[in-house]
XYZ file of C-alpha atoms in Angstrom:
376
model
C 80.874 67.269 49.929
C 77.474 66.580 51.524
C 76.528 69.084 54.206
C 74.762 67.380 57.074
C 72.865 70.485 58.168
C 71.554 71.027 54.646
C 70.267 67.393 54.474
C 68.523 67.788 57.834
C 66.985 71.083 56.706
C 65.644 69.446 53.544
C 64.128 66.592 55.571
C 62.133 69.145 57.576
C 61.274 71.568 54.777
C 59.854 68.805 52.681
C 57.178 68.177 55.294
C 54.968 71.228 54.470
C 55.844 73.011 57.686
C 53.525 75.552 59.353
C 56.156 77.282 61.487
C 59.593 76.822 62.997
C 59.824 74.843 66.193
C 62.438 74.726 68.919
C 63.374 71.538 70.868
C 60.858 70.840 73.612
C 62.245 70.090 77.071
C 59.624 67.530 78.056
C 60.110 65.633 74.774
C 63.856 65.726 75.192
C 63.402 64.102 78.641
C 61.263 61.331 77.068
C 63.935 60.727 74.382
C 66.638 60.499 77.057
C 64.607 58.096 79.211
C 63.562 55.809 76.347
C 67.112 55.714 74.962
C 68.341 54.408 78.278
C 65.502 51.859 78.432
C 66.353 50.559 74.954
C 70.089 50.650 75.484
C 70.745 52.897 72.461
C 72.762 56.018 71.740
C 70.691 59.100 72.486
C 69.551 60.556 69.148
C 69.470 64.242 68.320
C 65.953 65.668 68.638
C 64.493 67.740 65.777
C 61.156 69.448 66.462
C 58.900 70.590 63.653
C 55.252 71.533 63.017
C 54.079 70.137 59.711
C 51.086 68.888 57.832
C 52.891 65.562 57.335
C 51.872 64.863 60.934
C 54.147 61.975 61.820
C 57.296 61.175 63.783
C 60.327 59.589 62.199
C 63.751 58.274 63.191
C 66.813 57.731 61.051
C 70.606 57.628 60.885
C 72.563 60.278 59.008
C 76.322 60.074 58.730
C 76.514 57.661 61.644
C 74.367 59.766 63.994
C 70.770 58.901 65.036
C 68.009 61.499 64.792
C 64.331 61.654 65.731
C 61.801 64.088 64.300
C 58.985 65.130 66.677
C 56.054 66.714 64.828
C 53.911 68.910 67.104
C 51.173 69.148 64.442
C 50.389 65.465 65.116
C 50.038 66.293 68.825
C 47.645 69.188 68.011
C 45.479 66.782 65.972
C 45.600 64.119 68.694
C 44.456 66.824 71.137
C 41.349 67.398 69.060
C 40.809 63.699 68.425
C 40.943 62.889 72.135
C 38.791 65.881 73.086
C 36.084 64.726 70.662
C 36.144 61.280 72.307
C 36.065 62.752 75.838
C 33.176 64.985 74.810
C 31.003 62.087 73.665
C 31.537 61.982 69.902
C 29.312 64.955 69.054
C 28.611 64.898 65.283
C 29.183 68.657 64.963
C 32.693 68.315 66.454
C 33.513 65.312 64.324
C 32.515 67.060 61.120
C 34.589 70.167 61.963
C 37.536 67.892 62.707
C 37.142 66.182 59.307
C 36.959 69.555 57.505
C 40.314 70.368 59.082
C 41.907 67.058 58.142
C 40.565 67.150 54.579
C 41.564 70.756 54.119
C 45.091 70.242 55.417
C 45.499 67.221 53.203
C 44.533 69.365 50.200
C 47.304 71.822 51.168
C 49.806 68.996 51.643
C 49.218 67.672 48.124
C 49.059 71.151 46.593
C 45.305 71.279 45.884
C 44.691 74.840 47.056
C 41.372 75.320 45.275
C 39.686 72.524 47.226
C 41.584 73.551 50.380
C 39.657 76.829 50.141
C 36.394 74.933 50.095
C 37.248 72.974 53.218
C 38.632 76.108 54.882
C 35.295 77.905 54.435
C 33.381 74.977 55.952
C 35.877 74.676 58.848
C 35.668 78.357 59.732
C 31.874 78.340 59.736
C 31.877 75.923 62.720
C 33.093 75.928 66.323
C 34.056 72.934 68.458
C 31.633 72.605 71.358
C 34.535 72.194 73.744
C 35.971 75.586 72.682
C 33.563 77.066 75.223
C 35.307 75.294 78.061
C 37.900 77.223 80.003
C 40.912 75.682 81.700
C 42.813 72.559 80.770
C 41.339 69.092 80.958
C 43.722 67.138 83.199
C 42.627 63.752 81.896
C 43.182 64.952 78.324
C 46.602 66.365 79.177
C 47.644 63.070 80.709
C 46.372 61.175 77.687
C 48.425 63.337 75.338
C 51.575 62.888 77.458
C 51.163 59.056 77.349
C 50.638 59.161 73.596
C 53.705 61.355 73.070
C 55.727 58.913 75.130
C 54.491 55.955 73.082
C 55.184 57.649 69.730
C 58.740 58.599 70.772
C 59.399 55.110 72.136
C 58.067 53.549 68.935
C 60.461 55.627 66.787
C 63.427 54.992 69.055
C 62.785 51.251 68.693
C 63.385 51.717 64.953
C 66.746 53.304 65.884
C 67.461 50.280 68.129
C 66.778 47.856 65.270
C 68.985 49.930 62.910
C 71.845 49.951 65.413
C 74.796 47.743 64.511
C 74.578 46.247 68.019
C 71.140 44.773 67.367
C 70.834 41.825 64.985
C 67.110 41.583 64.391
C 63.646 41.312 65.919
C 63.582 38.389 68.369
C 62.611 35.102 66.770
C 59.916 34.486 69.357
C 58.184 37.718 68.441
C 58.400 36.935 64.709
C 56.741 33.575 65.379
C 54.080 35.250 67.449
C 53.166 37.712 64.701
C 52.952 34.922 62.128
C 50.610 33.015 64.437
C 48.627 36.160 65.194
C 48.136 36.951 61.513
C 46.935 33.369 61.128
C 44.392 33.830 63.931
C 43.117 37.099 62.417
C 42.885 35.419 59.025
C 40.777 32.618 60.459
C 38.530 35.170 62.133
C 38.065 37.039 58.868
C 37.339 33.869 56.903
C 34.545 32.963 59.287
C 33.183 36.498 59.426
C 33.218 36.959 55.662
C 32.364 33.338 54.870
C 35.196 33.186 52.297
C 37.656 30.590 51.072
C 41.330 31.324 51.662
C 42.088 31.690 47.936
C 39.416 34.354 47.528
C 40.455 36.113 50.741
C 44.126 36.056 49.816
C 43.568 37.242 46.246
C 42.164 40.504 47.669
C 45.169 41.034 49.943
C 48.231 39.658 48.143
C 48.681 42.988 46.337
C 49.527 44.665 49.636
C 52.464 42.265 50.048
C 53.398 42.366 46.332
C 52.953 38.604 46.010
C 51.322 36.853 43.076
C 50.891 33.192 44.121
C 47.392 32.389 45.332
C 47.449 29.988 48.339
C 45.177 27.075 49.028
C 45.590 27.034 52.794
C 46.207 29.505 55.643
C 49.708 28.097 56.252
C 50.592 28.560 52.598
C 49.177 32.129 52.721
C 51.366 32.916 55.781
C 54.465 31.459 54.127
C 53.928 33.534 51.002
C 53.394 36.879 52.668
C 56.220 36.215 55.195
C 58.725 36.094 52.347
C 57.743 39.539 51.012
C 59.702 42.679 51.770
C 56.568 44.575 52.815
C 55.839 41.940 55.492
C 59.246 42.682 56.963
C 58.391 46.387 57.258
C 55.014 45.505 58.755
C 56.642 43.171 61.263
C 59.036 45.934 62.366
C 56.145 48.396 62.918
C 54.320 45.838 65.052
C 57.437 45.196 67.124
C 57.984 48.912 67.658
C 54.337 49.230 68.762
C 54.876 46.412 71.274
C 58.106 47.939 72.622
C 56.431 51.371 72.906
C 53.634 49.846 74.935
C 56.169 47.990 77.085
C 58.231 51.053 77.846
C 55.142 53.138 78.667
C 53.720 50.609 81.088
C 57.096 50.021 82.737
C 57.748 53.696 83.332
C 54.523 55.539 83.976
C 51.084 54.018 83.715
C 48.883 50.963 84.173
C 48.212 48.656 81.195
C 44.574 49.792 81.068
C 45.509 53.468 80.680
C 48.231 52.582 78.202
C 45.954 50.498 76.045
C 43.417 53.310 75.792
C 46.079 55.942 75.044
C 47.904 53.843 72.430
C 44.817 52.508 70.749
C 43.552 56.064 70.292
C 46.818 56.989 68.618
C 46.632 53.998 66.289
C 42.941 54.586 65.585
C 43.641 58.199 64.648
C 46.501 57.078 62.350
C 44.001 54.740 60.628
C 41.738 57.740 60.130
C 44.620 59.791 58.726
C 45.675 57.004 56.348
C 42.079 56.460 55.319
C 41.787 60.152 54.339
C 45.074 60.086 52.489
C 43.923 56.938 50.716
C 40.739 58.724 49.701
C 42.798 61.550 48.235
C 45.027 59.196 46.181
C 43.049 59.943 43.030
C 42.234 63.558 43.767
C 39.468 65.446 45.569
C 36.942 64.773 42.784
C 37.074 61.041 43.617
C 36.559 61.335 47.385
C 33.082 59.782 47.139
C 34.245 56.931 44.864
C 33.579 53.801 46.885
C 35.165 51.515 44.273
C 38.719 52.752 44.668
C 41.226 50.514 46.401
C 42.736 51.397 49.757
C 46.408 52.261 49.839
C 48.757 49.672 51.378
C 49.493 52.057 54.262
C 45.788 52.038 55.137
C 45.689 48.247 55.123
C 48.758 47.978 57.335
C 47.449 50.602 59.786
C 44.340 48.502 60.422
C 46.331 45.297 60.710
C 48.736 46.927 63.176
C 45.864 47.804 65.538
C 44.508 44.252 65.266
C 47.897 42.821 66.078
C 48.369 45.047 69.120
C 44.940 44.183 70.454
C 45.571 40.503 69.890
C 48.867 40.839 71.726
C 46.996 42.271 74.707
C 44.153 39.766 74.549
C 46.607 36.975 75.454
C 47.417 38.843 78.658
C 45.411 37.505 81.605
C 45.221 40.824 83.438
C 41.581 41.824 83.963
C 42.210 45.579 83.535
C 43.710 44.932 80.072
C 40.686 42.856 79.081
C 38.380 45.748 80.054
C 40.487 48.207 78.097
C 40.508 46.008 75.007
C 36.746 45.669 75.174
C 36.439 49.482 75.364
C 38.668 49.830 72.309
C 36.498 47.464 70.273
C 33.386 49.449 71.187
C 34.877 52.833 70.245
C 34.063 53.192 66.520
C 31.632 56.107 66.260
C 34.198 58.600 64.933
C 35.388 56.095 62.310
C 31.767 55.402 61.355
C 31.083 59.149 61.079
C 33.914 59.506 58.558
C 31.994 57.394 56.034
C 28.862 59.517 56.537
C 30.929 62.723 56.254
C 32.433 61.630 52.915
C 28.950 60.736 51.619
C 27.801 64.308 52.449
C 30.566 65.928 50.376
C 29.861 67.372 46.876
C 29.971 64.717 44.153
C 32.788 64.382 41.629
C 31.156 66.665 39.047
C 30.745 69.454 41.587
C 34.301 69.050 42.809
C 35.653 69.255 39.267
C 33.983 72.646 38.815
C 36.425 74.056 41.349
C 39.890 74.731 39.856
C 42.956 76.975 40.186
C 41.117 79.593 38.122
C 38.929 80.209 41.203
C 41.923 81.072 43.397
C 42.522 84.660 44.553
C 45.015 86.656 42.535
C 47.889 86.263 44.984
C 50.972 84.074 44.904
C 50.524 80.402 45.733
C 53.104 80.712 48.487
C 51.167 83.474 50.192
C 47.820 81.631 49.736
C 49.345 78.414 51.115
C 50.561 80.205 54.246
C 47.117 81.833 54.708
C 45.327 78.484 54.394
C 47.752 76.779 56.771
C 47.036 79.480 59.330
C 43.292 79.160 58.802
C 43.326 75.528 59.867
C 45.751 76.025 62.784
C 44.017 75.266 66.050
C 44.518 76.996 69.372
C 42.577 75.897 72.428
C 40.858 78.460 74.677
C 43.631 77.925 77.182
C 46.215 78.965 74.544
C 44.341 82.024 73.200
């Protein structure tokens, strides 16, 4: 007979955990509040701290669960602090050494994790010299935590037997929004729809090449992956709606949520870069993973959703989001500065210290773990 506790333990242990975590009272309160707002059964909260760095929600044996990953919050803390501090290149590079090194650990590439660990430990964040907590930063993190929890609970709502599906009106909106974004891209890239679609149909696992935008939308709409994408967009929208209804103005919410989604694009971009191994990080010819493509499209959809809102404060926030790209731009420069493939291939497991991989993994995980001055 299947043991529920064993299944839950496996779900957490498979995430490359750094340490054990106990339920967090403030997060439990958010879960309770959002559950009421969505009209769903309150799920059991599982807290972890893992290099997977994502939240998830699911049903197991008829009970809903949500996993809250505090490692994602740690990373968002650094991401937001870098933005608040003015996108200093030194801080951005140290941040990327952390992300690249932890990704190496997550995929079991300990030899290259050692390289990134050395680079990471050679540097200090400029804001590490600041004492006391940044109130604006703390508020930003609390809004982002709320949005992430609300987003996952919306998945629970859609899985509930009491909910049939995503509202038809929202489905129609997303189809129209994808059409608008496609038209924008065609003009910007000066491409024909058949050329444009041929480069993107693989993400939707469709083979027919369309001759018009309407045909393109009909083809991708019928794919299973589009259905998953549509659900993610709807959960983003509901997370934004719950956040603005409960706590904050649309302008603050847009900035907080867009930073989360922009960070997730960065994370997916790095994971896409690692898809063929560390020796191919500088290979500009490799294709992006579908998750990377969908992450970008999700942000575009959310911004387009907000652009149709006539509120002036939302318009200002959307404009600020479009202008905030320095950290994303720096990622490309950072990758170009890494050793080339030949140099990366010279590093192998034979260079690892003569200790067990389990012990080395724990040591590397600890090396990348960040504690702010206020926590030290």
